[in-house]
JSON list of C-alpha atoms in Angstrom, two decimals:
[
{"chain": "A", "resi": 13, "resn": "UNK", "atom": "CA", "xyz": [50.92, 102.77, 59.68]},
{"chain": "A", "resi": 14, "resn": "UNK", "atom": "CA", "xyz": [51.65, 104.69, 62.88]},
{"chain": "A", "resi": 15, "resn": "UNK", "atom": "CA", "xyz": [51.07, 108.41, 62.93]},
{"chain": "A", "resi": 16, "resn": "UNK", "atom": "CA", "xyz": [53.92, 108.84, 65.41]},
{"chain": "A", "resi": 17, "resn": "UNK", "atom": "CA", "xyz": [56.67, 110.59, 63.45]},
{"chain": "A", "resi": 18, "resn": "UNK", "atom": "CA", "xyz": [58.84, 111.33, 66.50]},
{"chain": "A", "resi": 19, "resn": "UNK", "atom": "CA", "xyz": [62.50, 110.85, 65.62]},
{"chain": "A", "resi": 20, "resn": "UNK", "atom": "CA", "xyz": [64.52, 108.43, 67.71]},
{"chain": "A", "resi": 21, "resn": "UNK", "atom": "CA", "xyz": [68.23, 108.66, 68.22]},
{"chain": "A", "resi": 22, "resn": "UNK", "atom": "CA", "xyz": [70.22, 105.83, 66.61]},
{"chain": "A", "resi": 23, "resn": "UNK", "atom": "CA", "xyz": [71.71, 103.35, 69.06]},
{"chain": "A", "resi": 24, "resn": "UNK", "atom": "CA", "xyz": [75.23, 104.14, 70.11]},
{"chain": "A", "resi": 25, "resn": "UNK", "atom": "CA", "xyz": [77.77, 101.80, 68.57]},
{"chain": "A", "resi": 26, "resn": "UNK", "atom": "CA", "xyz": [79.55, 99.45, 71.01]},
{"chain": "A", "resi": 27, "resn": "UNK", "atom": "CA", "xyz": [83.25, 99.82, 71.57]},
{"chain": "A", "resi": 28, "resn": "UNK", "atom": "CA", "xyz": [84.87, 96.66, 70.20]},
{"chain": "A", "resi": 29, "resn": "UNK", "atom": "CA", "xyz": [88.43, 95.81, 71.22]},
{"chain": "A", "resi": 30, "resn": "UNK", "atom": "CA", "xyz": [90.49, 93.05, 69.58]},
{"chain": "A", "resi": 31, "resn": "UNK", "atom": "CA", "xyz": [91.29, 90.89, 72.53]},
{"chain": "A", "resi": 32, "resn": "UNK", "atom": "CA", "xyz": [91.92, 87.38, 73.80]},
{"chain": "A", "resi": 33, "resn": "UNK", "atom": "CA", "xyz": [90.11, 84.97, 73.79]},
{"chain": "A", "resi": 34, "resn": "UNK", "atom": "CA", "xyz": [87.73, 87.03, 71.53]},
{"chain": "A", "resi": 35, "resn": "UNK", "atom": "CA", "xyz": [86.58, 90.57, 71.07]},
{"chain": "A", "resi": 36, "resn": "UNK", "atom": "CA", "xyz": [85.70, 92.60, 74.18]},
{"chain": "A", "resi": 37, "resn": "UNK", "atom": "CA", "xyz": [82.72, 94.92, 73.70]},
{"chain": "A", "resi": 38, "resn": "UNK", "atom": "CA", "xyz": [81.09, 97.56, 75.91]},
{"chain": "A", "resi": 39, "resn": "UNK", "atom": "CA", "xyz": [78.76, 100.55, 75.60]},
{"chain": "A", "resi": 40, "resn": "UNK", "atom": "CA", "xyz": [80.71, 103.82, 75.60]},
{"chain": "A", "resi": 41, "resn": "UNK", "atom": "CA", "xyz": [80.90, 105.37, 79.01]},
{"chain": "A", "resi": 42, "resn": "UNK", "atom": "CA", "xyz": [79.91, 102.17, 80.86]},
{"chain": "A", "resi": 43, "resn": "UNK", "atom": "CA", "xyz": [83.41, 100.76, 81.27]},
{"chain": "A", "resi": 44, "resn": "UNK", "atom": "CA", "xyz": [85.35, 101.95, 84.30]},
{"chain": "A", "resi": 45, "resn": "UNK", "atom": "CA", "xyz": [89.11, 102.05, 84.20]},
{"chain": "A", "resi": 46, "resn": "UNK", "atom": "CA", "xyz": [90.27, 100.37, 87.43]},
{"chain": "A", "resi": 47, "resn": "UNK", "atom": "CA", "xyz": [93.90, 101.08, 88.33]},
{"chain": "A", "resi": 48, "resn": "UNK", "atom": "CA", "xyz": [95.14, 98.71, 91.00]},
{"chain": "A", "resi": 49, "resn": "UNK", "atom": "CA", "xyz": [97.63, 99.74, 93.67]},
{"chain": "A", "resi": 50, "resn": "UNK", "atom": "CA", "xyz": [100.02, 101.88, 91.65]},
{"chain": "A", "resi": 51, "resn": "UNK", "atom": "CA", "xyz": [101.48, 103.08, 94.96]},
{"chain": "A", "resi": 52, "resn": "UNK", "atom": "CA", "xyz": [104.95, 104.32, 95.92]},
{"chain": "A", "resi": 53, "resn": "UNK", "atom": "CA", "xyz": [105.15, 101.53, 98.47]},
{"chain": "A", "resi": 54, "resn": "UNK", "atom": "CA", "xyz": [105.11, 98.97, 95.65]},
{"chain": "A", "resi": 55, "resn": "UNK", "atom": "CA", "xyz": [106.87, 100.79, 92.85]},
{"chain": "A", "resi": 56, "resn": "UNK", "atom": "CA", "xyz": [109.59, 102.92, 94.45]},
{"chain": "A", "resi": 57, "resn": "UNK", "atom": "CA", "xyz": [112.69, 101.87, 96.39]},
{"chain": "A", "resi": 58, "resn": "UNK", "atom": "CA", "xyz": [112.27, 101.78, 100.18]},
{"chain": "A", "resi": 59, "resn": "UNK", "atom": "CA", "xyz": [108.62, 100.71, 100.19]},
{"chain": "A", "resi": 60, "resn": "UNK", "atom": "CA", "xyz": [106.81, 97.52, 101.13]},
{"chain": "A", "resi": 61, "resn": "UNK", "atom": "CA", "xyz": [107.67, 95.77, 97.85]},
{"chain": "A", "resi": 62, "resn": "UNK", "atom": "CA", "xyz": [111.36, 96.32, 98.43]},
{"chain": "A", "resi": 63, "resn": "UNK", "atom": "CA", "xyz": [111.04, 95.12, 102.01]},
{"chain": "A", "resi": 64, "resn": "UNK", "atom": "CA", "xyz": [110.03, 91.75, 100.62]},
{"chain": "A", "resi": 65, "resn": "UNK", "atom": "CA", "xyz": [113.22, 91.57, 98.66]},
{"chain": "A", "resi": 66, "resn": "UNK", "atom": "CA", "xyz": [111.70, 92.40, 95.26]},
{"chain": "A", "resi": 67, "resn": "UNK", "atom": "CA", "xyz": [113.30, 94.31, 92.38]},
{"chain": "A", "resi": 68, "resn": "UNK", "atom": "CA", "xyz": [110.76, 97.14, 92.37]},
{"chain": "A", "resi": 69, "resn": "UNK", "atom": "CA", "xyz": [112.14, 98.57, 89.10]},
{"chain": "A", "resi": 70, "resn": "UNK", "atom": "CA", "xyz": [110.27, 95.85, 87.23]},
{"chain": "A", "resi": 71, "resn": "UNK", "atom": "CA", "xyz": [106.93, 97.55, 88.00]},
{"chain": "A", "resi": 72, "resn": "UNK", "atom": "CA", "xyz": [107.98, 100.91, 86.53]},
{"chain": "A", "resi": 73, "resn": "UNK", "atom": "CA", "xyz": [107.30, 99.62, 83.03]},
{"chain": "A", "resi": 74, "resn": "UNK", "atom": "CA", "xyz": [103.57, 99.67, 83.70]},
{"chain": "A", "resi": 75, "resn": "UNK", "atom": "CA", "xyz": [103.43, 103.34, 84.63]},
{"chain": "A", "resi": 76, "resn": "UNK", "atom": "CA", "xyz": [103.57, 104.92, 81.15]},
{"chain": "A", "resi": 77, "resn": "UNK", "atom": "CA", "xyz": [101.00, 102.55, 79.56]},
{"chain": "A", "resi": 78, "resn": "UNK", "atom": "CA", "xyz": [98.70, 103.07, 82.54]},
{"chain": "A", "resi": 79, "resn": "UNK", "atom": "CA", "xyz": [99.05, 106.84, 82.05]},
{"chain": "A", "resi": 80, "resn": "UNK", "atom": "CA", "xyz": [98.06, 106.46, 78.39]},
{"chain": "A", "resi": 81, "resn": "UNK", "atom": "CA", "xyz": [94.88, 104.65, 79.47]},
{"chain": "A", "resi": 82, "resn": "UNK", "atom": "CA", "xyz": [94.21, 107.21, 82.15]},
{"chain": "A", "resi": 83, "resn": "UNK", "atom": "CA", "xyz": [94.58, 110.09, 79.65]},
{"chain": "A", "resi": 84, "resn": "UNK", "atom": "CA", "xyz": [92.21, 108.29, 77.25]},
{"chain": "A", "resi": 85, "resn": "UNK", "atom": "CA", "xyz": [89.53, 107.72, 79.92]},
{"chain": "A", "resi": 86, "resn": "UNK", "atom": "CA", "xyz": [89.82, 111.30, 81.22]},
{"chain": "A", "resi": 87, "resn": "UNK", "atom": "CA", "xyz": [89.53, 112.75, 77.75]},
{"chain": "A", "resi": 88, "resn": "UNK", "atom": "CA", "xyz": [86.18, 110.94, 77.29]},
{"chain": "A", "resi": 89, "resn": "UNK", "atom": "CA", "xyz": [84.85, 111.67, 80.75]},
{"chain": "A", "resi": 90, "resn": "UNK", "atom": "CA", "xyz": [84.52, 107.96, 81.55]},
{"chain": "A", "resi": 91, "resn": "UNK", "atom": "CA", "xyz": [84.67, 106.60, 85.14]},
{"chain": "A", "resi": 92, "resn": "UNK", "atom": "CA", "xyz": [88.10, 106.07, 86.69]},
{"chain": "A", "resi": 93, "resn": "UNK", "atom": "CA", "xyz": [88.82, 104.16, 89.91]},
{"chain": "A", "resi": 94, "resn": "UNK", "atom": "CA", "xyz": [92.14, 104.03, 91.74]},
{"chain": "A", "resi": 95, "resn": "UNK", "atom": "CA", "xyz": [92.82, 101.51, 94.50]},
{"chain": "A", "resi": 96, "resn": "UNK", "atom": "CA", "xyz": [95.37, 101.51, 97.27]},
{"chain": "A", "resi": 97, "resn": "UNK", "atom": "CA", "xyz": [96.22, 98.50, 99.42]},
{"chain": "A", "resi": 98, "resn": "UNK", "atom": "CA", "xyz": [96.32, 100.20, 102.81]},
{"chain": "A", "resi": 99, "resn": "UNK", "atom": "CA", "xyz": [95.49, 99.95, 106.50]},
{"chain": "A", "resi": 100, "resn": "UNK", "atom": "CA", "xyz": [94.29, 102.13, 109.30]},
{"chain": "A", "resi": 101, "resn": "UNK", "atom": "CA", "xyz": [97.05, 103.61, 111.46]},
{"chain": "A", "resi": 102, "resn": "UNK", "atom": "CA", "xyz": [96.14, 101.29, 114.34]},
{"chain": "A", "resi": 103, "resn": "UNK", "atom": "CA", "xyz": [96.25, 98.29, 111.93]},
{"chain": "A", "resi": 104, "resn": "UNK", "atom": "CA", "xyz": [92.77, 97.22, 113.16]},
{"chain": "A", "resi": 105, "resn": "UNK", "atom": "CA", "xyz": [91.95, 96.13, 109.60]},
{"chain": "A", "resi": 106, "resn": "UNK", "atom": "CA", "xyz": [95.18, 94.21, 109.12]},
{"chain": "A", "resi": 107, "resn": "UNK", "atom": "CA", "xyz": [94.83, 90.54, 110.24]},
{"chain": "A", "resi": 108, "resn": "UNK", "atom": "CA", "xyz": [97.81, 89.33, 112.28]},
{"chain": "A", "resi": 109, "resn": "UNK", "atom": "CA", "xyz": [98.28, 86.49, 109.78]},
{"chain": "A", "resi": 110, "resn": "UNK", "atom": "CA", "xyz": [98.89, 89.06, 107.03]},
{"chain": "A", "resi": 111, "resn": "UNK", "atom": "CA", "xyz": [101.30, 91.20, 109.02]},
{"chain": "A", "resi": 112, "resn": "UNK", "atom": "CA", "xyz": [103.42, 88.41, 110.48]},
{"chain": "A", "resi": 113, "resn": "UNK", "atom": "CA", "xyz": [103.70, 86.16, 107.45]},
{"chain": "A", "resi": 114, "resn": "UNK", "atom": "CA", "xyz": [107.17, 85.50, 106.07]},
{"chain": "A", "resi": 115, "resn": "UNK", "atom": "CA", "xyz": [110.42, 87.18, 107.02]},
{"chain": "A", "resi": 116, "resn": "UNK", "atom": "CA", "xyz": [110.48, 90.60, 105.40]},
{"chain": "A", "resi": 117, "resn": "UNK", "atom": "CA", "xyz": [112.98, 93.27, 106.38]},
{"chain": "A", "resi": 118, "resn": "UNK", "atom": "CA", "xyz": [110.07, 95.50, 107.42]},
{"chain": "A", "resi": 119, "resn": "UNK", "atom": "CA", "xyz": [106.46, 94.61, 108.09]},
{"chain": "A", "resi": 120, "resn": "UNK", "atom": "CA", "xyz": [103.18, 96.43, 107.44]},
{"chain": "A", "resi": 121, "resn": "UNK", "atom": "CA", "xyz": [103.04, 99.36, 109.78]},
{"chain": "A", "resi": 122, "resn": "UNK", "atom": "CA", "xyz": [106.77, 99.55, 110.39]},
{"chain": "A", "resi": 123, "resn": "UNK", "atom": "CA", "xyz": [108.56, 102.81, 109.68]},
{"chain": "A", "resi": 124, "resn": "UNK", "atom": "CA", "xyz": [110.47, 102.98, 106.39]},
{"chain": "A", "resi": 125, "resn": "UNK", "atom": "CA", "xyz": [111.96, 105.71, 104.24]},
{"chain": "A", "resi": 126, "resn": "UNK", "atom": "CA", "xyz": [108.47, 106.76, 103.05]},
{"chain": "A", "resi": 127, "resn": "UNK", "atom": "CA", "xyz": [106.77, 106.48, 106.42]},
{"chain": "A", "resi": 128, "resn": "UNK", "atom": "CA", "xyz": [104.91, 103.54, 107.87]},
{"chain": "A", "resi": 129, "resn": "UNK", "atom": "CA", "xyz": [104.47, 100.81, 105.27]},
{"chain": "A", "resi": 130, "resn": "UNK", "atom": "CA", "xyz": [100.98, 100.47, 103.67]},
{"chain": "A", "resi": 131, "resn": "UNK", "atom": "CA", "xyz": [99.40, 102.82, 106.24]},
{"chain": "A", "resi": 132, "resn": "UNK", "atom": "CA", "xyz": [96.85, 105.36, 105.03]},
{"chain": "A", "resi": 133, "resn": "UNK", "atom": "CA", "xyz": [98.10, 108.92, 105.09]},
{"chain": "A", "resi": 134, "resn": "UNK", "atom": "CA", "xyz": [101.78, 107.98, 104.86]},
{"chain": "A", "resi": 135, "resn": "UNK", "atom": "CA", "xyz": [103.79, 109.17, 101.77]},
{"chain": "A", "resi": 136, "resn": "UNK", "atom": "CA", "xyz": [104.48, 105.62, 100.64]},
{"chain": "A", "resi": 137, "resn": "UNK", "atom": "CA", "xyz": [100.77, 104.84, 100.48]},
{"chain": "A", "resi": 138, "resn": "UNK", "atom": "CA", "xyz": [100.26, 107.54, 97.86]},
{"chain": "A", "resi": 139, "resn": "UNK", "atom": "CA", "xyz": [99.73, 106.68, 94.22]},
{"chain": "A", "resi": 140, "resn": "UNK", "atom": "CA", "xyz": [102.80, 107.51, 92.16]},
{"chain": "A", "resi": 141, "resn": "UNK", "atom": "CA", "xyz": [102.73, 111.13, 90.94]},
{"chain": "A", "resi": 142, "resn": "UNK", "atom": "CA", "xyz": [102.38, 110.28, 87.22]},
{"chain": "A", "resi": 143, "resn": "UNK", "atom": "CA", "xyz": [99.03, 108.57, 87.99]},
{"chain": "A", "resi": 144, "resn": "UNK", "atom": "CA", "xyz": [97.79, 110.73, 90.83]},
{"chain": "A", "resi": 145, "resn": "UNK", "atom": "CA", "xyz": [93.99, 110.90, 91.04]},
{"chain": "A", "resi": 146, "resn": "UNK", "atom": "CA", "xyz": [92.13, 114.00, 89.96]},
{"chain": "A", "resi": 147, "resn": "UNK", "atom": "CA", "xyz": [89.18, 115.45, 91.87]},
{"chain": "A", "resi": 148, "resn": "UNK", "atom": "CA", "xyz": [86.10, 113.37, 91.11]},
{"chain": "A", "resi": 149, "resn": "UNK", "atom": "CA", "xyz": [87.94, 110.14, 90.48]},
{"chain": "A", "resi": 150, "resn": "UNK", "atom": "CA", "xyz": [87.14, 107.34, 92.90]},
{"chain": "A", "resi": 151, "resn": "UNK", "atom": "CA", "xyz": [89.88, 106.25, 95.30]},
{"chain": "A", "resi": 152, "resn": "UNK", "atom": "CA", "xyz": [89.26, 102.94, 97.14]},
{"chain": "A", "resi": 153, "resn": "UNK", "atom": "CA", "xyz": [91.41, 102.03, 100.14]},
{"chain": "A", "resi": 154, "resn": "UNK", "atom": "CA", "xyz": [91.32, 98.29, 100.42]},
{"chain": "A", "resi": 155, "resn": "UNK", "atom": "CA", "xyz": [92.66, 96.22, 103.31]},
{"chain": "A", "resi": 156, "resn": "UNK", "atom": "CA", "xyz": [92.97, 93.02, 101.25]},
{"chain": "A", "resi": 157, "resn": "UNK", "atom": "CA", "xyz": [94.14, 91.85, 97.87]},
{"chain": "A", "resi": 158, "resn": "UNK", "atom": "CA", "xyz": [90.80, 92.16, 96.16]},
{"chain": "A", "resi": 159, "resn": "UNK", "atom": "CA", "xyz": [89.29, 95.64, 95.69]},
{"chain": "A", "resi": 160, "resn": "UNK", "atom": "CA", "xyz": [85.72, 94.48, 96.44]},
{"chain": "A", "resi": 161, "resn": "UNK", "atom": "CA", "xyz": [86.49, 92.96, 99.87]},
{"chain": "A", "resi": 162, "resn": "UNK", "atom": "CA", "xyz": [85.51, 95.31, 102.75]},
{"chain": "A", "resi": 163, "resn": "UNK", "atom": "CA", "xyz": [85.23, 98.36, 100.45]},
{"chain": "A", "resi": 164, "resn": "UNK", "atom": "CA", "xyz": [82.44, 100.44, 98.85]},
{"chain": "A", "resi": 165, "resn": "UNK", "atom": "CA", "xyz": [83.65, 99.66, 95.32]},
{"chain": "A", "resi": 166, "resn": "UNK", "atom": "CA", "xyz": [80.55, 97.88, 94.06]},
{"chain": "A", "resi": 167, "resn": "UNK", "atom": "CA", "xyz": [78.31, 100.67, 95.26]},
{"chain": "A", "resi": 168, "resn": "UNK", "atom": "CA", "xyz": [80.47, 103.24, 93.52]},
{"chain": "A", "resi": 169, "resn": "UNK", "atom": "CA", "xyz": [80.42, 101.26, 90.25]},
{"chain": "A", "resi": 170, "resn": "UNK", "atom": "CA", "xyz": [76.62, 100.92, 90.49]},
{"chain": "A", "resi": 171, "resn": "UNK", "atom": "CA", "xyz": [76.29, 104.71, 91.00]},
{"chain": "A", "resi": 172, "resn": "UNK", "atom": "CA", "xyz": [78.19, 105.22, 87.73]},
{"chain": "A", "resi": 173, "resn": "UNK", "atom": "CA", "xyz": [76.02, 102.62, 85.91]},
{"chain": "A", "resi": 174, "resn": "UNK", "atom": "CA", "xyz": [79.19, 100.66, 85.08]},
{"chain": "A", "resi": 175, "resn": "UNK", "atom": "CA", "xyz": [78.78, 97.30, 83.33]},
{"chain": "A", "resi": 176, "resn": "UNK", "atom": "CA", "xyz": [82.38, 96.56, 82.27]},
{"chain": "A", "resi": 177, "resn": "UNK", "atom": "CA", "xyz": [85.81, 97.00, 83.78]},
{"chain": "A", "resi": 178, "resn": "UNK", "atom": "CA", "xyz": [89.22, 97.70, 82.16]},
{"chain": "A", "resi": 179, "resn": "UNK", "atom": "CA", "xyz": [92.10, 96.89, 84.44]},
{"chain": "A", "resi": 180, "resn": "UNK", "atom": "CA", "xyz": [95.65, 98.14, 84.88]},
{"chain": "A", "resi": 181, "resn": "UNK", "atom": "CA", "xyz": [97.96, 98.01, 87.84]},
{"chain": "A", "resi": 182, "resn": "UNK", "atom": "CA", "xyz": [100.10, 95.80, 90.00]},
{"chain": "A", "resi": 183, "resn": "UNK", "atom": "CA", "xyz": [100.81, 93.06, 90.68]},
{"chain": "A", "resi": 184, "resn": "UNK", "atom": "CA", "xyz": [99.25, 91.05, 87.92]},
{"chain": "A", "resi": 185, "resn": "UNK", "atom": "CA", "xyz": [99.06, 87.73, 89.72]},
{"chain": "A", "resi": 186, "resn": "UNK", "atom": "CA", "xyz": [98.03, 89.05, 93.14]},
{"chain": "A", "resi": 187, "resn": "UNK", "atom": "CA", "xyz": [95.86, 92.14, 93.50]},
{"chain": "A", "resi": 188, "resn": "UNK", "atom": "CA", "xyz": [94.91, 92.55, 89.84]},
{"chain": "A", "resi": 189, "resn": "UNK", "atom": "CA", "xyz": [93.93, 88.95, 89.25]},
{"chain": "A", "resi": 190, "resn": "UNK", "atom": "CA", "xyz": [92.17, 88.73, 92.59]},
{"chain": "A", "resi": 191, "resn": "UNK", "atom": "CA", "xyz": [90.01, 91.76, 91.83]},
{"chain": "A", "resi": 192, "resn": "UNK", "atom": "CA", "xyz": [89.26, 90.46, 88.34]},
{"chain": "A", "resi": 193, "resn": "UNK", "atom": "CA", "xyz": [88.03, 87.22, 89.89]},
{"chain": "A", "resi": 194, "resn": "UNK", "atom": "CA", "xyz": [85.89, 89.13, 92.36]},
{"chain": "A", "resi": 195, "resn": "UNK", "atom": "CA", "xyz": [84.48, 91.20, 89.50]},
{"chain": "A", "resi": 196, "resn": "UNK", "atom": "CA", "xyz": [83.67, 88.08, 87.51]},
{"chain": "A", "resi": 197, "resn": "UNK", "atom": "CA", "xyz": [81.70, 86.65, 90.44]},
{"chain": "A", "resi": 198, "resn": "UNK", "atom": "CA", "xyz": [79.72, 89.93, 90.61]},
{"chain": "A", "resi": 199, "resn": "UNK", "atom": "CA", "xyz": [78.76, 89.83, 86.94]},
{"chain": "A", "resi": 200, "resn": "UNK", "atom": "CA", "xyz": [81.22, 92.28, 85.43]},
{"chain": "A", "resi": 201, "resn": "UNK", "atom": "CA", "xyz": [83.04, 91.61, 82.14]},
{"chain": "A", "resi": 202, "resn": "UNK", "atom": "CA", "xyz": [86.65, 92.60, 82.60]},
{"chain": "A", "resi": 203, "resn": "UNK", "atom": "CA", "xyz": [89.60, 93.27, 80.36]},
{"chain": "A", "resi": 204, "resn": "UNK", "atom": "CA", "xyz": [93.27, 93.42, 81.42]},
{"chain": "A", "resi": 205, "resn": "UNK", "atom": "CA", "xyz": [95.56, 95.72, 79.37]},
{"chain": "A", "resi": 206, "resn": "UNK", "atom": "CA", "xyz": [98.77, 93.77, 78.99]},
{"chain": "A", "resi": 207, "resn": "UNK", "atom": "CA", "xyz": [101.41, 96.49, 79.03]},
{"chain": "A", "resi": 208, "resn": "UNK", "atom": "CA", "xyz": [99.65, 98.34, 81.87]},
{"chain": "A", "resi": 209, "resn": "UNK", "atom": "CA", "xyz": [100.24, 95.60, 84.41]},
{"chain": "A", "resi": 210, "resn": "UNK", "atom": "CA", "xyz": [103.44, 94.17, 85.85]},
{"chain": "A", "resi": 211, "resn": "UNK", "atom": "CA", "xyz": [104.85, 91.76, 88.39]},
{"chain": "A", "resi": 212, "resn": "UNK", "atom": "CA", "xyz": [108.07, 91.44, 90.35]},
{"chain": "A", "resi": 213, "resn": "UNK", "atom": "CA", "xyz": [108.26, 88.04, 88.57]},
{"chain": "A", "resi": 214, "resn": "UNK", "atom": "CA", "xyz": [107.69, 88.45, 84.86]},
{"chain": "A", "resi": 215, "resn": "UNK", "atom": "CA", "xyz": [106.76, 84.81, 84.33]},
{"chain": "A", "resi": 216, "resn": "UNK", "atom": "CA", "xyz": [104.02, 85.18, 86.99]},
{"chain": "A", "resi": 217, "resn": "UNK", "atom": "CA", "xyz": [102.49, 87.99, 84.91]},
{"chain": "A", "resi": 218, "resn": "UNK", "atom": "CA", "xyz": [102.52, 85.79, 81.80]},
{"chain": "A", "resi": 219, "resn": "UNK", "atom": "CA", "xyz": [100.96, 82.86, 83.66]},
{"chain": "A", "resi": 220, "resn": "UNK", "atom": "CA", "xyz": [98.32, 85.05, 85.23]},
{"chain": "A", "resi": 221, "resn": "UNK", "atom": "CA", "xyz": [97.23, 86.42, 81.89]},
{"chain": "A", "resi": 222, "resn": "UNK", "atom": "CA", "xyz": [97.00, 82.93, 80.46]},
{"chain": "A", "resi": 223, "resn": "UNK", "atom": "CA", "xyz": [94.82, 81.84, 83.40]},
{"chain": "A", "resi": 224, "resn": "UNK", "atom": "CA", "xyz": [92.53, 84.86, 82.94]},
{"chain": "A", "resi": 225, "resn": "UNK", "atom": "CA", "xyz": [91.84, 84.20, 79.23]},
{"chain": "A", "resi": 226, "resn": "UNK", "atom": "CA", "xyz": [91.84, 80.39, 79.33]},
{"chain": "A", "resi": 227, "resn": "UNK", "atom": "CA", "xyz": [88.69, 78.27, 78.80]},
{"chain": "A", "resi": 228, "resn": "UNK", "atom": "CA", "xyz": [86.92, 80.93, 76.78]},
{"chain": "A", "resi": 229, "resn": "UNK", "atom": "CA", "xyz": [87.81, 83.80, 79.16]},
{"chain": "A", "resi": 230, "resn": "UNK", "atom": "CA", "xyz": [86.90, 82.07, 82.42]},
{"chain": "A", "resi": 231, "resn": "UNK", "atom": "CA", "xyz": [88.00, 85.13, 84.32]},
{"chain": "A", "resi": 232, "resn": "UNK", "atom": "CA", "xyz": [88.09, 87.80, 81.62]},
{"chain": "A", "resi": 233, "resn": "UNK", "atom": "CA", "xyz": [89.88, 89.21, 78.56]},
{"chain": "A", "resi": 234, "resn": "UNK", "atom": "CA", "xyz": [93.33, 90.58, 77.82]},
{"chain": "A", "resi": 235, "resn": "UNK", "atom": "CA", "xyz": [94.48, 92.95, 75.08]},
{"chain": "A", "resi": 236, "resn": "UNK", "atom": "CA", "xyz": [97.51, 95.04, 74.13]},
{"chain": "A", "resi": 237, "resn": "UNK", "atom": "CA", "xyz": [97.36, 98.75, 74.80]},
{"chain": "A", "resi": 238, "resn": "UNK", "atom": "CA", "xyz": [97.41, 99.68, 71.14]},
{"chain": "A", "resi": 239, "resn": "UNK", "atom": "CA", "xyz": [94.27, 97.60, 70.46]},
{"chain": "A", "resi": 240, "resn": "UNK", "atom": "CA", "xyz": [92.44, 99.35, 73.31]},
{"chain": "A", "resi": 241, "resn": "UNK", "atom": "CA", "xyz": [93.37, 102.88, 72.29]},
{"chain": "A", "resi": 242, "resn": "UNK", "atom": "CA", "xyz": [92.62, 102.15, 68.64]},
{"chain": "A", "resi": 243, "resn": "UNK", "atom": "CA", "xyz": [89.09, 100.98, 69.46]},
{"chain": "A", "resi": 244, "resn": "UNK", "atom": "CA", "xyz": [88.00, 103.95, 71.53]},
{"chain": "A", "resi": 245, "resn": "UNK", "atom": "CA", "xyz": [85.69, 106.49, 69.98]},
{"chain": "A", "resi": 246, "resn": "UNK", "atom": "CA", "xyz": [86.99, 110.04, 69.48]},
{"chain": "A", "resi": 247, "resn": "UNK", "atom": "CA", "xyz": [86.45, 112.20, 72.54]},
{"chain": "A", "resi": 248, "resn": "UNK", "atom": "CA", "xyz": [83.81, 114.89, 72.31]},
{"chain": "A", "resi": 249, "resn": "UNK", "atom": "CA", "xyz": [85.32, 118.22, 71.32]},
{"chain": "A", "resi": 250, "resn": "UNK", "atom": "CA", "xyz": [85.97, 120.52, 74.18]},
{"chain": "A", "resi": 251, "resn": "UNK", "atom": "CA", "xyz": [83.27, 123.20, 74.62]},
{"chain": "A", "resi": 252, "resn": "UNK", "atom": "CA", "xyz": [84.79, 126.57, 73.81]},
{"chain": "A", "resi": 253, "resn": "UNK", "atom": "CA", "xyz": [84.13, 129.30, 76.38]},
{"chain": "A", "resi": 254, "resn": "UNK", "atom": "CA", "xyz": [81.52, 131.92, 75.27]},
{"chain": "A", "resi": 255, "resn": "UNK", "atom": "CA", "xyz": [82.97, 134.97, 73.57]},
{"chain": "A", "resi": 256, "resn": "UNK", "atom": "CA", "xyz": [83.25, 138.14, 75.57]},
{"chain": "A", "resi": 257, "resn": "UNK", "atom": "CA", "xyz": [80.24, 140.45, 75.22]},
{"chain": "A", "resi": 258, "resn": "UNK", "atom": "CA", "xyz": [80.48, 143.23, 72.74]},
{"chain": "A", "resi": 259, "resn": "UNK", "atom": "CA", "xyz": [78.90, 146.67, 72.50]},
{"chain": "A", "resi": 260, "resn": "UNK", "atom": "CA", "xyz": [78.01, 146.69, 76.17]},
{"chain": "A", "resi": 261, "resn": "UNK", "atom": "CA", "xyz": [77.15, 150.07, 77.55]},
{"chain": "A", "resi": 262, "resn": "UNK", "atom": "CA", "xyz": [79.61, 151.19, 80.23]},
{"chain": "A", "resi": 263, "resn": "UNK", "atom": "CA", "xyz": [78.47, 150.94, 83.83]},
{"chain": "A", "resi": 264, "resn": "UNK", "atom": "CA", "xyz": [77.46, 154.18, 85.44]},
{"chain": "A", "resi": 265, "resn": "UNK", "atom": "CA", "xyz": [80.08, 155.66, 87.70]},
{"chain": "A", "resi": 266, "resn": "UNK", "atom": "CA", "xyz": [79.89, 154.76, 91.31]},
{"chain": "A", "resi": 267, "resn": "UNK", "atom": "CA", "xyz": [78.43, 157.13, 93.80]}
]
């Protein structure tokens, strides 16, 4: 028998979320919440989404569920990442093929009601106020659809020792799904929260989710918001500030 009686801490229980195609599990604190492109340019009238002829009001439904996730992650001190599809003011990181494609009313870089479309530093590029990043939360400006392409995202996740990703954002079938596929290729297990994502075309959202979870989760997992929130451990109680000192002798008068 060993004489070593040193106590060891019990292993931390995994978080287990009822999901499709089967349960999604991760160690507490090692799953980053990744919120994709919840920007004014996509969600509010007058932005890039509207310039393409879309009904931007359809994306509004994802804001409140995403805020519920954001509050849950913040309460536990877990990593949060926000992304913005955006370009440099000189459009040097915007390929001509991207800017000239189609026949939108306004193109990337053109002036709209919220400033130049999808240009960093313009009001329309900002994340909607309800989901605005707090100090310390990672904000990734991405020139493409995927959040790993031409960005420091993977390095930031590595610095936080992240092993799993929980996704919210817009649009489901474009930037969200693209980033989930990139994450899958880089070895991350990823979960999409169903109410916290949206598309200008609701049937595209449904199809994208089915593609993600098909074939045993070939891209990742999906779960309703309630299942995610129900599975999370209780946040640590807030540390109360120390009580004020008592019976302290008064300071001598100044000279």
